[in-house]
Amino acid sequence: MSRLLFQGVPGVTDISAQLHAQSRRSLAPCRVSRRAVHARWGGLLPRSLELVASGDKLHEECGVVAVYGHPHAAREAYLSLYALQHRGQESAGIATADGQRLANIKGMGLVSEIFTDDVLAKLPGRMAIGHTRYSTTGDSALLNAQPIRVDSTKGLIAIAHNGNLVNLGNVRARLERDGAYFQTTSDSEIIVQLIAHSSAGSLVDAIADSLSQVEGAFSIVMMTRDRIFAARDPHGFRPLSMGRMKNPGGPDTVVFASETCAFDLLRAEFVRDILPGELVMVSEDGVTSRQYASGIPQSSCIFEQVYFARPDSRIFGRWVQESRDQMGRQLARESGVPADVVVPVPDSGVTAALGYAEEAGIPFRFGLIRNHYVGRTFIEPEQRVRDFGVRLKLNPVHNLLEGKRVILIDDSIIRGTTSRKIVRMVRGAGATEVHLRISCPPTISPCFYGVDTPSKKELIAANHSIEEIRHFIEADSLAYLSLDGMLQSVRDENNVGYCTACYTGNYPTQWVDVEDILPATVTL
Ligand code: SF4
């Protein structure tokens, strides 16, 4: 059974104070990078962690959900988190409220590992919020898993947060000078402490006041004993949608989720996206809303459309499947090459590859098969086998690749090492040519808005020409989707403004970590 942290659950000891004491000196922001992982383990990663950390993919940070007005709110939150598991697999939590009590249970592991029937039965109430997170392991990670439950001067508050705040240092130091006592080292708690220290008269005013003081990316859900709040940062970096479930003879259940695929599992109807800078409150008086910030240009994360979100979700007013299909088609128009088959790097390259193949009139084939049962931990053989990690996850279908000119479609190249292994794998299966096509522009700058990216020094495209990268990954040709082509692929009547900072280096906020954007030193 997963190790769990219980807060406010009758008959179960709350060990959060003990964990807090153990982790006082550790730094554990919502965004936990490979560098932070290294720091925590003294530079020596356990083997099992090494596999996770060395994956040459970017990691989404979190998924959030909220349920108001359902007799089995915890179970509905559980199902929603289950649908959002792709947004974080390292920890999960659910907090519920029944008008009197506010209970919280969180643990390390997958949603289904943590929330057995017995555990869900300890979470009564008609309201729930939930969170699933990408992070590392250890006690400090368990404490910083979300929701975070704080007993504040404004009463009990639970918060779950997707994103990354960027002006933390100043705000946290100011709050500590004002007497704030932090229970966790998570940046999400800063929002709760700001609420507790706000001089605003009502709770909703205090929340609006607090949100307007923090900068960065946050799609959050919050819960008191009798109300639920949902808000997005003024730039609208991360998605957050509202839905409804009909209850015969009673008021509707209101639900919130990072992605609409969660609504499908609940049979909830999509109502709308929470707007950038909007704070929504749900109480027994119904749904009310206010803009706590306005006039800031929208900069929603375009990488959600490229890679993170599920293709069956509708985010920022647009079906992700449609965006990826268009990216693939545009890629084919921009950088077509004679070939026999189009092969996706599964799973995230599949939709773009379908679009590419249809546009190019070249057969689409599943020439690489992904093992969906690769766990988060495994025992690596004593003797390191070359390219073992990639071979564990992917296997070529020899009869589809042998003697073929192959176009491989993937969604990013971060350090280039994984791409090289995949190109070698396809060639090793008998392909006569391997042409790699990437369904977004080169990643040249790190993200500060909730995506775990390496520093600029480690990004291959920040330091090398496309020809140098092609040579390194041993492909016959390499091409990326252009910036214009990517923006064109997501353009529609909603006129959403997108953040493209990891492709351009133009950040929509003032704050960036200077060390992370220092010139590169990667050698090929
Ligand atoms: S920098 Fe990239 S990953 Fe980060 S929010 Fe902007 S587009 Fe998304």
PDB file of N, CA, C and O in Angstrom, residues 82-110:
ATOM      1  N   TYR A  82      -8.200  10.217 -12.307  1.00  0.00           N
ATOM      2  CA  TYR A  82      -7.828   9.044 -13.104  1.00  0.00           C
ATOM      3  C   TYR A  82      -7.668   9.451 -14.574  1.00  0.00           C
ATOM      4  O   TYR A  82      -6.722   9.032 -15.248  1.00  0.00           O
ATOM      5  N   ALA A  83      -8.593  10.283 -15.050  1.00  0.00           N
ATOM      6  CA  ALA A  83      -8.527  10.749 -16.443  1.00  0.00           C
ATOM      7  C   ALA A  83      -7.371  11.719 -16.665  1.00  0.00           C
ATOM      8  O   ALA A  83      -6.931  11.914 -17.793  1.00  0.00           O
ATOM      9  N   LEU A  84      -6.895  12.337 -15.592  1.00  0.00           N
ATOM     10  CA  LEU A  84      -5.805  13.318 -15.718  1.00  0.00           C
ATOM     11  C   LEU A  84      -4.452  12.732 -15.307  1.00  0.00           C
ATOM     12  O   LEU A  84      -3.487  13.470 -15.130  1.00  0.00           O
ATOM     13  N   GLN A  85      -4.385  11.423 -15.173  1.00  0.00           N
ATOM     14  CA  GLN A  85      -3.161  10.795 -14.677  1.00  0.00           C
ATOM     15  C   GLN A  85      -1.938  11.135 -15.543  1.00  0.00           C
ATOM     16  O   GLN A  85      -0.807  11.178 -15.046  1.00  0.00           O
ATOM     17  N   HIS A  86      -2.154  11.387 -16.837  1.00  0.00           N
ATOM     18  CA  HIS A  86      -1.023  11.722 -17.717  1.00  0.00           C
ATOM     19  C   HIS A  86      -0.335  13.028 -17.306  1.00  0.00           C
ATOM     20  O   HIS A  86       0.792  13.286 -17.697  1.00  0.00           O
ATOM     21  N   ARG A  87      -1.010  13.863 -16.494  1.00  0.00           N
ATOM     22  CA  ARG A  87      -0.425  15.150 -16.114  1.00  0.00           C
ATOM     23  C   ARG A  87       0.483  15.038 -14.883  1.00  0.00           C
ATOM     24  O   ARG A  87       1.036  16.052 -14.435  1.00  0.00           O
ATOM     25  N   GLY A  88       0.626  13.840 -14.337  1.00  0.00           N
ATOM     26  CA  GLY A  88       1.511  13.654 -13.188  1.00  0.00           C
ATOM     27  C   GLY A  88       1.261  12.301 -12.572  1.00  0.00           C
ATOM     28  O   GLY A  88       0.117  11.972 -12.260  1.00  0.00           O
ATOM     29  N   GLN A  89       2.328  11.529 -12.376  1.00  0.00           N
ATOM     30  CA  GLN A  89       2.157  10.150 -11.892  1.00  0.00           C
ATOM     31  C   GLN A  89       2.862   9.888 -10.574  1.00  0.00           C
ATOM     32  O   GLN A  89       2.944   8.753 -10.130  1.00  0.00           O
ATOM     33  N   GLU A  90       3.398  10.913  -9.945  1.00  0.00           N
ATOM     34  CA  GLU A  90       4.213  10.645  -8.759  1.00  0.00           C
ATOM     35  C   GLU A  90       3.451  10.773  -7.448  1.00  0.00           C
ATOM     36  O   GLU A  90       3.784  10.125  -6.468  1.00  0.00           O
ATOM     37  N   SER A  91       2.460  11.640  -7.387  1.00  0.00           N
ATOM     38  CA  SER A  91       1.670  11.741  -6.156  1.00  0.00           C
ATOM     39  C   SER A  91       0.273  12.208  -6.521  1.00  0.00           C
ATOM     40  O   SER A  91       0.047  12.746  -7.612  1.00  0.00           O
ATOM     41  N   ALA A  92      -0.661  11.980  -5.602  1.00  0.00           N
ATOM     42  CA  ALA A  92      -2.043  12.426  -5.831  1.00  0.00           C
ATOM     43  C   ALA A  92      -2.709  12.646  -4.484  1.00  0.00           C
ATOM     44  O   ALA A  92      -2.282  12.087  -3.458  1.00  0.00           O
ATOM     45  N   GLY A  93      -3.748  13.460  -4.473  1.00  0.00           N
ATOM     46  CA  GLY A  93      -4.465  13.707  -3.230  1.00  0.00           C
ATOM     47  C   GLY A  93      -5.882  14.166  -3.498  1.00  0.00           C
ATOM     48  O   GLY A  93      -6.191  14.684  -4.578  1.00  0.00           O
ATOM     49  N   ILE A  94      -6.743  13.920  -2.499  1.00  0.00           N
ATOM     50  CA  ILE A  94      -8.130  14.392  -2.568  1.00  0.00           C
ATOM     51  C   ILE A  94      -8.486  14.953  -1.195  1.00  0.00           C
ATOM     52  O   ILE A  94      -8.196  14.334  -0.160  1.00  0.00           O
ATOM     53  N   ALA A  95      -9.093  16.138  -1.180  1.00  0.00           N
ATOM     54  CA  ALA A  95      -9.637  16.717   0.050  1.00  0.00           C
ATOM     55  C   ALA A  95     -11.143  16.832  -0.124  1.00  0.00           C
ATOM     56  O   ALA A  95     -11.620  17.146  -1.221  1.00  0.00           O
ATOM     57  N   THR A  96     -11.888  16.556   0.955  1.00  0.00           N
ATOM     58  CA  THR A  96     -13.346  16.690   0.885  1.00  0.00           C
ATOM     59  C   THR A  96     -13.836  17.534   2.057  1.00  0.00           C
ATOM     60  O   THR A  96     -13.162  17.646   3.088  1.00  0.00           O
ATOM     61  N   ALA A  97     -15.023  18.114   1.886  1.00  0.00           N
ATOM     62  CA  ALA A  97     -15.643  18.881   2.966  1.00  0.00           C
ATOM     63  C   ALA A  97     -17.123  18.544   3.019  1.00  0.00           C
ATOM     64  O   ALA A  97     -17.761  18.310   1.981  1.00  0.00           O
ATOM     65  N   ASP A  98     -17.632  18.507   4.248  1.00  0.00           N
ATOM     66  CA  ASP A  98     -19.047  18.174   4.423  1.00  0.00           C
ATOM     67  C   ASP A  98     -19.807  19.295   5.128  1.00  0.00           C
ATOM     68  O   ASP A  98     -20.839  19.070   5.747  1.00  0.00           O
ATOM     69  N   GLY A  99     -19.285  20.505   5.068  1.00  0.00           N
ATOM     70  CA  GLY A  99     -19.919  21.627   5.742  1.00  0.00           C
ATOM     71  C   GLY A  99     -19.337  21.860   7.127  1.00  0.00           C
ATOM     72  O   GLY A  99     -19.353  22.981   7.633  1.00  0.00           O
ATOM     73  N   GLN A 100     -18.799  20.802   7.739  1.00  0.00           N
ATOM     74  CA  GLN A 100     -18.204  20.909   9.077  1.00  0.00           C
ATOM     75  C   GLN A 100     -16.702  20.633   9.022  1.00  0.00           C
ATOM     76  O   GLN A 100     -15.892  21.436   9.416  1.00  0.00           O
ATOM     77  N   ARG A 101     -16.382  19.451   8.509  1.00  0.00           N
ATOM     78  CA  ARG A 101     -14.991  19.018   8.506  1.00  0.00           C
ATOM     79  C   ARG A 101     -14.376  19.182   7.120  1.00  0.00           C
ATOM     80  O   ARG A 101     -15.091  19.193   6.109  1.00  0.00           O
ATOM     81  N   LEU A 102     -13.053  19.280   7.110  1.00  0.00           N
ATOM     82  CA  LEU A 102     -12.326  19.309   5.835  1.00  0.00           C
ATOM     83  C   LEU A 102     -11.201  18.278   5.945  1.00  0.00           C
ATOM     84  O   LEU A 102     -10.234  18.498   6.677  1.00  0.00           O
ATOM     85  N   ALA A 103     -11.383  17.152   5.307  1.00  0.00           N
ATOM     86  CA  ALA A 103     -10.413  16.056   5.397  1.00  0.00           C
ATOM     87  C   ALA A 103      -9.561  16.019   4.137  1.00  0.00           C
ATOM     88  O   ALA A 103     -10.008  16.392   3.049  1.00  0.00           O
ATOM     89  N   ASN A 104      -8.341  15.531   4.291  1.00  0.00           N
ATOM     90  CA  ASN A 104      -7.401  15.518   3.173  1.00  0.00           C
ATOM     91  C   ASN A 104      -6.565  14.242   3.229  1.00  0.00           C
ATOM     92  O   ASN A 104      -6.040  13.901   4.279  1.00  0.00           O
ATOM     93  N   ILE A 105      -6.486  13.543   2.112  1.00  0.00           N
ATOM     94  CA  ILE A 105      -5.617  12.354   2.049  1.00  0.00           C
ATOM     95  C   ILE A 105      -4.778  12.451   0.783  1.00  0.00           C
ATOM     96  O   ILE A 105      -5.304  12.697  -0.311  1.00  0.00           O
ATOM     97  N   LYS A 106      -3.476  12.268   0.945  1.00  0.00           N
ATOM     98  CA  LYS A 106      -2.596  12.302  -0.232  1.00  0.00           C
ATOM     99  C   LYS A 106      -1.490  11.277  -0.042  1.00  0.00           C
ATOM    100  O   LYS A 106      -1.182  10.870   1.076  1.00  0.00           O
ATOM    101  N   GLY A 107      -0.896  10.877  -1.157  1.00  0.00           N
ATOM    102  CA  GLY A 107       0.150   9.864  -1.069  1.00  0.00           C
ATOM    103  C   GLY A 107       0.995   9.865  -2.319  1.00  0.00           C
ATOM    104  O   GLY A 107       0.709  10.559  -3.301  1.00  0.00           O
ATOM    105  N   MET A 108       2.061   9.076  -2.276  1.00  0.00           N
ATOM    106  CA  MET A 108       2.943   8.934  -3.425  1.00  0.00           C
ATOM    107  C   MET A 108       2.447   7.763  -4.261  1.00  0.00           C
ATOM    108  O   MET A 108       2.121   6.706  -3.727  1.00  0.00           O
ATOM    109  N   GLY A 109       2.414   7.948  -5.558  1.00  0.00           N
ATOM    110  CA  GLY A 109       2.013   6.851  -6.434  1.00  0.00           C
ATOM    111  C   GLY A 109       0.904   7.265  -7.379  1.00  0.00           C
ATOM    112  O   GLY A 109       0.544   8.440  -7.483  1.00  0.00           O
ATOM    113  N   LEU A 110       0.368   6.286  -8.079  1.00  0.00           N
ATOM    114  CA  LEU A 110      -0.712   6.541  -9.031  1.00  0.00           C
ATOM    115  C   LEU A 110      -2.031   6.701  -8.281  1.00  0.00           C
ATOM    116  O   LEU A 110      -2.202   6.188  -7.165  1.00  0.00           O
TER     117      LEU A 110
END
